[in-house]
Short mmCIF file of C-alpha atoms and ligand atoms in Angstrom, two decimals:
data_model
loop_
_atom_site.label_atom_id
_atom_site.label_comp_id
_atom_site.label_asym_id
_atom_site.label_seq_id
_atom_site.Cartn_x
_atom_site.Cartn_y
_atom_site.Cartn_z
CA MET A 1227 158.15 21.21 202.21
CA ASP A 1228 154.44 20.28 200.39
CA GLY A 1229 153.53 24.10 200.23
CA MET A 1230 154.24 24.03 204.15
CA PRO A 1231 156.26 27.30 205.20
CA LEU A 1232 159.51 26.54 206.15
CA SER A 1233 159.56 27.79 209.74
CA GLN A 1234 157.13 24.40 210.05
CA ALA A 1235 158.62 22.14 208.36
CA THR A 1236 161.95 20.31 209.10
CA ALA A 1237 164.28 22.32 207.18
CA LEU A 1238 167.37 19.81 204.81
CA ILE A 1239 171.05 20.82 205.35
CA THR A 1240 172.92 20.07 203.29
CA LEU A 1241 176.50 19.59 204.63
CA VAL A 1242 178.91 19.88 201.04
CA VAL A 1243 182.67 18.86 202.05
CA PRO A 1244 185.77 18.06 199.40
CA VAL A 1245 187.95 15.33 199.87
CA PHE A 1246 190.91 14.95 198.98
CA ASN A 1247 192.75 11.70 200.19
CA GLU A 1248 191.20 12.16 203.56
CA GLU A 1249 190.66 8.25 204.09
CA ASP A 1250 192.30 8.49 207.48
CA THR A 1251 189.38 11.73 208.39
CA ILE A 1252 186.40 11.13 206.60
CA PRO A 1253 185.76 8.07 209.24
CA ILE A 1254 186.20 10.69 212.33
CA PHE A 1255 184.35 13.08 210.52
CA ILE A 1256 181.40 11.28 210.03
CA ASP A 1257 180.67 10.42 213.51
CA ALA A 1258 180.74 13.69 215.09
CA VAL A 1259 178.29 14.53 211.99
CA ARG A 1260 176.36 11.49 213.37
CA GLN A 1261 177.05 12.95 217.11
CA LEU A 1262 174.62 16.33 215.94
CA ARG A 1263 171.73 17.32 216.83
CA LEU A 1264 169.37 19.44 215.15
CA ASP A 1265 165.78 17.81 216.02
CA HIS A 1266 165.13 21.38 218.72
CA LEU A 1267 165.87 23.37 215.58
CA ARG A 1268 163.78 22.05 212.42
CA ALA A 1269 166.64 20.76 211.48
CA ARG A 1270 168.17 17.10 209.85
CA LEU A 1271 171.36 16.78 208.14
CA GLU A 1272 172.55 15.66 204.61
CA VAL A 1273 176.53 15.44 203.75
CA LEU A 1274 177.35 15.50 200.52
CA PHE A 1275 181.43 14.24 199.31
CA VAL A 1276 182.89 15.80 196.85
CA ASN A 1277 185.43 13.06 195.77
CA ASP A 1278 188.15 15.84 194.17
CA GLY A 1279 190.14 13.07 192.67
CA SER A 1280 191.96 10.92 195.31
CA THR A 1281 193.89 8.28 194.74
CA ASP A 1282 193.63 6.68 198.30
CA ALA A 1283 190.83 4.53 199.58
CA THR A 1284 188.34 7.66 199.49
CA LEU A 1285 186.31 7.09 196.97
CA SER A 1286 185.76 3.05 198.57
CA ILE A 1287 185.11 4.23 201.77
CA LEU A 1288 182.23 6.85 200.23
CA ARG A 1289 180.59 4.33 198.18
CA GLY A 1290 180.73 2.78 201.40
CA LEU A 1291 178.44 4.82 204.19
CA GLN A 1292 176.46 6.04 200.70
CA ALA A 1293 175.21 2.38 201.07
CA ARG A 1294 175.05 2.09 205.15
CA GLU A 1295 173.58 5.92 206.02
CA ASP A 1296 170.83 7.32 205.21
CA PHE A 1297 172.03 10.86 205.48
CA VAL A 1298 175.49 10.50 202.79
CA GLY A 1299 175.89 10.59 199.08
CA TYR A 1300 178.54 11.91 196.82
CA ILE A 1301 179.96 12.92 194.27
CA ASP A 1302 182.99 11.70 192.22
CA LEU A 1303 185.26 14.13 189.85
CA SER A 1304 186.92 12.52 187.03
CA ARG A 1305 190.06 14.44 188.58
CA ASN A 1306 191.54 16.44 190.59
CA PHE A 1307 190.36 19.61 189.66
CA GLY A 1308 191.12 21.80 193.19
CA LYS A 1309 188.99 22.95 196.04
CA GLU A 1310 187.50 25.60 194.80
CA ALA A 1311 185.95 22.92 191.78
CA ALA A 1312 185.33 20.23 194.19
CA MET A 1313 183.29 23.04 196.33
CA THR A 1314 181.35 24.08 193.33
CA ALA A 1315 180.23 20.28 192.14
CA GLY A 1316 179.17 20.20 195.53
CA LEU A 1317 177.08 23.43 195.74
CA GLU A 1318 175.67 22.69 192.00
CA HIS A 1319 174.70 19.78 193.51
CA ALA A 1320 173.53 20.22 196.43
CA ARG A 1321 169.09 20.40 197.36
CA GLY A 1322 169.47 21.15 201.37
CA ASP A 1323 166.90 24.46 202.23
CA ALA A 1324 170.57 25.56 203.58
CA VAL A 1325 174.01 24.73 202.49
CA ILE A 1326 176.89 24.18 204.37
CA PRO A 1327 180.80 24.04 202.79
CA MET A 1328 183.13 23.03 205.00
CA ASP A 1329 186.52 20.36 205.45
CA VAL A 1330 186.63 18.02 206.53
CA ASP A 1331 189.50 17.20 208.60
CA LEU A 1332 187.14 18.70 211.64
CA GLN A 1333 188.77 22.18 211.10
CA ASP A 1334 185.59 23.57 210.67
CA PRO A 1335 183.97 22.11 213.99
CA PRO A 1336 180.43 20.37 213.08
CA GLU A 1337 179.86 21.75 217.21
CA LEU A 1338 179.26 24.95 215.08
CA ILE A 1339 176.45 24.10 213.19
CA ALA A 1340 173.61 24.66 215.42
CA ASP A 1341 174.45 28.25 215.91
CA MET A 1342 174.35 28.30 212.68
CA VAL A 1343 170.74 26.79 212.11
CA ALA A 1344 169.44 28.95 215.35
CA ARG A 1345 171.00 32.16 213.19
CA TRP A 1346 169.68 30.89 210.14
CA ARG A 1347 165.97 30.38 211.45
CA ASP A 1348 166.36 33.31 212.95
CA GLY A 1349 166.15 35.53 209.15
CA ALA A 1350 169.78 35.48 208.36
CA GLU A 1351 170.73 34.22 205.09
CA VAL A 1352 174.50 34.29 205.41
CA VAL A 1353 175.70 33.00 208.56
CA LEU A 1354 179.94 33.26 208.56
CA ALA A 1355 181.67 31.46 211.14
CA ARG A 1356 184.18 33.95 212.36
CA ARG A 1357 188.29 32.11 213.48
CA THR A 1358 189.08 34.06 216.54
CA ASN A 1359 191.71 32.76 216.75
CA ARG A 1360 194.75 30.91 214.25
CA ASP A 1361 197.03 29.48 216.66
CA SER A 1362 196.79 25.89 215.02
CA ASP A 1363 198.03 28.00 211.42
CA THR A 1364 201.63 28.15 211.42
CA ALA A 1365 203.23 31.29 212.08
CA ILE A 1366 204.23 31.95 208.34
CA LYS A 1367 201.11 30.69 207.68
CA ARG A 1368 199.03 33.23 209.98
CA THR A 1369 201.69 36.14 209.08
CA THR A 1370 201.19 35.48 204.49
CA ALA A 1371 197.22 35.01 204.68
CA SER A 1372 197.02 38.48 207.09
CA TRP A 1373 198.96 40.46 204.37
CA PHE A 1374 197.01 38.63 201.58
CA TYR A 1375 193.93 39.72 203.44
CA LYS A 1376 195.05 43.05 203.71
CA VAL A 1377 197.01 43.92 200.38
CA HIS A 1378 193.21 41.97 198.00
CA ASN A 1379 191.32 44.61 200.42
CA LEU A 1380 193.82 47.42 198.85
CA LEU A 1381 193.22 46.38 195.78
CA ALA A 1382 190.62 44.83 195.42
CA SER A 1383 186.26 44.99 196.42
CA PRO A 1384 184.16 44.00 197.69
CA LYS A 1385 186.10 43.32 200.55
CA ILE A 1386 186.24 39.91 202.33
CA PRO A 1387 185.84 39.26 205.88
CA ASP A 1388 188.90 38.35 207.12
CA ASN A 1389 189.78 35.22 209.43
CA VAL A 1390 186.64 33.68 208.07
CA GLY A 1391 186.97 30.31 205.74
CA ASP A 1392 185.09 29.06 203.33
CA TYR A 1393 182.88 27.73 206.17
CA ARG A 1394 179.30 29.35 206.89
CA LEU A 1395 175.69 28.86 206.47
CA MET A 1396 174.42 29.85 202.91
CA ASP A 1397 170.45 29.73 202.57
CA ARG A 1398 169.01 28.29 199.40
CA LYS A 1399 168.15 31.60 198.21
CA VAL A 1400 171.66 31.89 198.27
CA VAL A 1401 173.23 29.45 196.81
CA GLU A 1402 171.04 29.89 193.36
CA ALA A 1403 172.67 33.72 193.60
CA LEU A 1404 176.46 31.37 193.19
CA LYS A 1405 175.39 29.16 190.95
CA GLN A 1406 174.50 31.86 188.48
CA LEU A 1407 177.59 33.41 188.36
CA PRO A 1408 179.29 32.04 184.72
CA GLU A 1409 183.27 32.59 185.60
CA SER A 1410 185.24 29.11 185.19
CA ARG A 1411 188.16 30.51 187.42
CA ARG A 1412 186.31 30.15 191.27
CA PHE A 1413 188.44 32.26 194.06
CA MET A 1414 185.05 30.92 196.05
CA LYS A 1415 185.86 33.05 199.08
CA GLY A 1416 186.37 36.31 196.15
CA LEU A 1417 182.27 34.46 194.92
CA PHE A 1418 180.99 34.53 198.33
CA ALA A 1419 181.23 37.52 199.14
CA TRP A 1420 180.53 39.73 195.76
CA ILE A 1421 177.26 38.67 195.72
CA GLY A 1422 175.86 40.12 199.38
CA PHE A 1423 173.02 38.68 201.26
CA GLN A 1424 171.94 39.70 205.46
CA THR A 1425 174.97 38.07 206.09
CA ALA A 1426 175.01 36.82 210.60
CA GLU A 1427 178.55 35.96 212.33
CA VAL A 1428 179.01 32.97 214.61
CA SER A 1429 183.23 32.57 216.40
CA TYR A 1430 184.51 29.84 216.92
CA THR A 1431 188.27 28.49 217.36
CA ARG A 1432 190.37 26.51 214.87
CA SER A 1433 191.53 23.92 215.97
CA GLU A 1434 194.81 20.70 213.99
CA ARG A 1435 193.63 19.14 211.89
CA VAL A 1436 192.76 15.71 213.18
CA ALA A 1437 194.27 13.11 210.79
CA GLY A 1438 195.86 13.17 207.26
CA GLN A 1439 198.17 16.22 206.05
CA THR A 1440 197.39 20.13 204.66
CA LYS A 1441 196.96 19.62 200.95
CA PHE A 1442 198.23 23.44 201.21
CA ASN A 1443 201.76 24.11 200.55
CA GLY A 1444 203.10 27.56 200.39
CA TRP A 1445 203.57 27.89 196.14
CA LYS A 1446 199.61 26.74 196.03
CA LEU A 1447 198.69 29.38 198.42
CA TRP A 1448 201.09 32.00 196.36
CA ASN A 1449 199.27 31.21 193.28
CA PHE A 1450 195.73 30.99 195.60
CA ALA A 1451 196.77 34.33 196.23
CA LEU A 1452 197.16 35.73 192.80
CA GLU A 1453 193.67 33.76 191.31
CA GLY A 1454 191.27 35.50 193.61
CA LEU A 1455 193.18 39.35 193.11
CA THR A 1456 193.32 39.22 189.52
CA SER A 1457 189.94 37.88 190.25
CA PHE A 1458 188.71 40.50 191.48
CA SER A 1459 191.02 43.21 190.88
CA THR A 1460 191.75 45.25 187.67
CA THR A 1461 194.30 47.52 189.75
CA PRO A 1462 197.21 46.05 189.44
CA LEU A 1463 196.81 46.59 185.40
CA ARG A 1464 195.80 50.35 186.93
CA ILE A 1465 198.93 50.56 188.34
CA TRP A 1466 201.22 50.54 185.29
CA THR A 1467 199.45 53.82 184.08
CA TYR A 1468 200.14 56.27 187.09
CA LEU A 1469 203.93 54.20 186.93
CA GLY A 1470 204.66 55.03 183.62
CA PHE A 1471 203.39 58.56 183.80
CA PHE A 1472 205.42 59.35 187.06
CA VAL A 1473 208.28 57.30 184.56
CA ALA A 1474 207.55 59.37 181.63
CA ILE A 1475 207.03 63.37 182.89
CA PRO A 1476 210.20 63.71 184.09
CA SER A 1477 211.71 62.06 181.54
CA LEU A 1478 209.94 64.41 179.09
CA VAL A 1479 211.40 67.44 182.18
CA TYR A 1480 215.07 65.75 181.71
CA ALA A 1481 214.99 65.54 178.13
CA ILE A 1482 214.08 69.07 177.63
CA PHE A 1483 217.07 69.49 180.06
CA ILE A 1484 219.43 67.66 177.99
CA VAL A 1485 218.11 68.35 174.39
CA MET A 1486 218.90 72.62 175.73
CA ARG A 1487 222.06 71.72 177.97
CA SER A 1488 223.36 70.26 174.54
CA LEU A 1489 222.66 73.62 172.25
CA LEU A 1490 223.75 75.98 174.46
CA ILE A 1491 226.92 74.88 176.25
CA GLY A 1492 227.42 71.31 174.12
CA SER A 1493 227.11 67.69 174.59
CA ASP A 1494 229.59 65.98 177.34
CA VAL A 1495 230.10 62.34 176.16
CA PRO A 1496 230.26 60.78 180.19
CA GLY A 1497 227.56 59.46 181.19
CA TYR A 1498 227.52 56.13 180.48
CA ALA A 1499 226.20 55.14 183.43
CA SER A 1500 223.07 56.95 183.70
CA LEU A 1501 222.14 55.53 180.52
CA ILE A 1502 223.00 52.22 181.72
CA VAL A 1503 220.17 52.24 184.68
CA ALA A 1504 217.76 53.81 183.04
CA ILE A 1505 217.96 51.12 180.55
CA CYS A 1506 217.48 48.41 182.80
CA PHE A 1507 215.25 50.32 185.12
CA LEU A 1508 212.58 50.90 181.99
CA GLY A 1509 213.43 47.39 180.41
CA GLY A 1510 212.83 45.73 183.75
CA LEU A 1511 209.64 48.18 184.47
CA GLN A 1512 208.75 46.65 181.22
CA LEU A 1513 209.03 43.65 181.51
CA ILE A 1514 206.71 43.19 185.09
CA GLY A 1515 204.37 45.27 183.26
CA ILE A 1516 203.64 42.98 181.14
CA GLY A 1517 203.66 40.01 183.21
CA VAL A 1518 200.80 41.69 185.07
CA LEU A 1519 199.28 42.04 181.39
CA GLY A 1520 199.88 38.33 180.96
CA GLU A 1521 198.25 37.57 183.53
CA TYR A 1522 195.19 38.99 183.34
CA LEU A 1523 195.19 37.77 179.08
CA GLY A 1524 196.04 33.86 180.63
CA ARG A 1525 193.02 34.41 182.41
CA THR A 1526 190.80 36.24 180.06
CA TYR A 1527 192.66 33.32 177.22
CA LEU A 1528 191.40 30.69 180.23
CA GLU A 1529 187.60 32.25 180.79
CA ALA A 1530 186.49 32.20 176.45
CA LYS A 1531 187.38 28.24 176.15
CA GLY A 1532 184.04 28.41 178.39
CA ARG A 1533 184.56 24.84 179.80
CA PRO A 1534 182.90 23.28 182.79
CA VAL A 1535 184.32 23.79 186.15
CA TYR A 1536 184.62 20.15 186.91
CA ILE A 1537 183.73 16.12 185.33
CA VAL A 1538 182.07 13.95 186.94
CA ARG A 1539 182.50 10.51 187.17
CA GLU A 1540 179.76 8.93 188.79
CA CYS A 1541 176.44 10.96 191.34
CA GLU A 1542 174.63 9.28 194.06
CA LEU A 1543 173.28 11.24 196.42
CA PRO A 1544 171.27 11.07 199.28
CA PRO A 1545 167.95 9.46 199.57
CA THR A 1546 165.19 11.73 199.60
CA ARG A 1547 162.95 10.95 202.64
CA GLN A 1548 159.81 12.96 203.55
CA ALA A 1549 160.33 15.61 206.98
N1 UDP B 2633 190.80 19.31 199.33
C1 UDP B 2633 190.51 19.22 197.97
N2 UDP B 2633 190.80 19.50 196.62
C2 UDP B 2633 192.14 20.05 196.49
C3 UDP B 2633 192.29 20.22 198.07
C4 UDP B 2633 192.03 20.27 199.49
O1 UDP B 2633 188.98 18.58 198.04
O2 UDP B 2633 192.89 19.66 195.76
C5 UDP B 2633 190.20 19.59 200.14
C6 UDP B 2633 190.45 18.54 201.65
O3 UDP B 2633 190.26 17.28 201.50
C7 UDP B 2633 189.71 19.43 202.71
C8 UDP B 2633 189.78 20.86 202.22
O4 UDP B 2633 190.16 20.88 201.06
O5 UDP B 2633 188.53 18.68 203.04
C9 UDP B 2633 190.77 21.57 203.23
O6 UDP B 2633 191.79 21.26 202.59
P1 UDP B 2633 192.70 20.98 204.10
O7 UDP B 2633 192.59 20.46 205.22
O8 UDP B 2633 194.10 19.82 203.68
O9 UDP B 2633 193.34 23.18 204.12
P2 UDP B 2633 194.52 23.78 205.23
O10 UDP B 2633 193.30 23.62 206.02
O11 UDP B 2633 195.62 23.08 205.23
O12 UDP B 2633 194.33 25.05 204.39
MG1 MG B 2634 192.47 21.91 207.22
#
C-alpha cells in the first residue's frame, strides 16, 4: 500500500477456497468470480485455492488456471487433511487486506462479496454471512445442525452463531489473530467465534451445490460435532463429577439404611434383582465416564505431538500486482 491509507488505496481481497475433488465446480466458480466488479469499492479480488489431496483432475485444472489468470494461485497439500486444515493453510498463506474463506460449489454466493467488502469499508472487522434459510439442505441435516448449535452453545463458550458457516470476510488483523492460535485440531467455526472482533452481518439464501457431490456424510458430521464440542468445552468432563455425587449420595443413605436394618432386624437373602441392576447401571455409567475422559485424553495426546496442521507439496501464490 506504500504508506497510503487503506481507505484510499485499492485493497486486495483474498478468497480462500479449499477444494477436494472439485473438477466440475472449479470452472463454474471461476466464471462467477470473474463477473464480480469491486472497482467502486476500491478493491480487487484474488483467489487462493487449496487442493486438499484431490484424486481427480482438480490439481491440473488449478495449474492451468494459475498459468492463465493473474488473479489465481493455489496451494497443493500432500494429502487430504480435511476442510478445516485446508482452510487453515489458505488463511496462513493469504496476503489480502481482507480474507474470505468460501466453498467452491457456489453455496456461498459470490454476489455477496461486494456487500461484505462494503461493510468492511464501513469499519467492520468481521462480516458474517448468515443463511436466512437452509431449504437446500435435507430436513435431517437442518434438524441435526440446529440440535448441534443448541447443545454446543449450552455447553461451550464462546457461543457460535446459528446458521453461520465459514463464509465470512475477515480483516487482516483478524487473520493474524487466527494465525496465533496454536492448536493443531482446528474447529474453525469455534476459533472464529473465539477471537471476537467487531462483527457485522449480511444475509443470504443458501442454494444447492452447482455440481459434484457433498463431501460430508452423516458420520463425518457427527465426528465434526464432537470435535467442536470437545475443542471448546470441558463441561462433558464435569458432568461426571455431578453425576458421581448424584449416585454416591443416595447410595450412602441407602447403605446406612441397609446396615441398620441388618443389625436391627437381620438380613433377608432376596435382593438379587436390585443387586444386578445396580451393578449394571454403575458399570455402564463408569464406562461412559471413561469414554468421555478418553476423548479428552486422546485430544491432549494429539495436541502434545505438535505435528503441523497440514503439509504443503507445492505453492503458487497469485502474482503480486501493484495496485
Ligand atoms: N472440502 C475440502 N476437504 C474435504 C472436504 C471438503 O477441502 O475433505 C471442500 C470442498 O471441496 C468444498 C468445501 O470444502 O469446497 C465444502 O464442501 P461440501 O460442499 O462438500 O460441504 P457441504 O456444503 O455439503 O457442507
Ligand atoms: Mg457445499
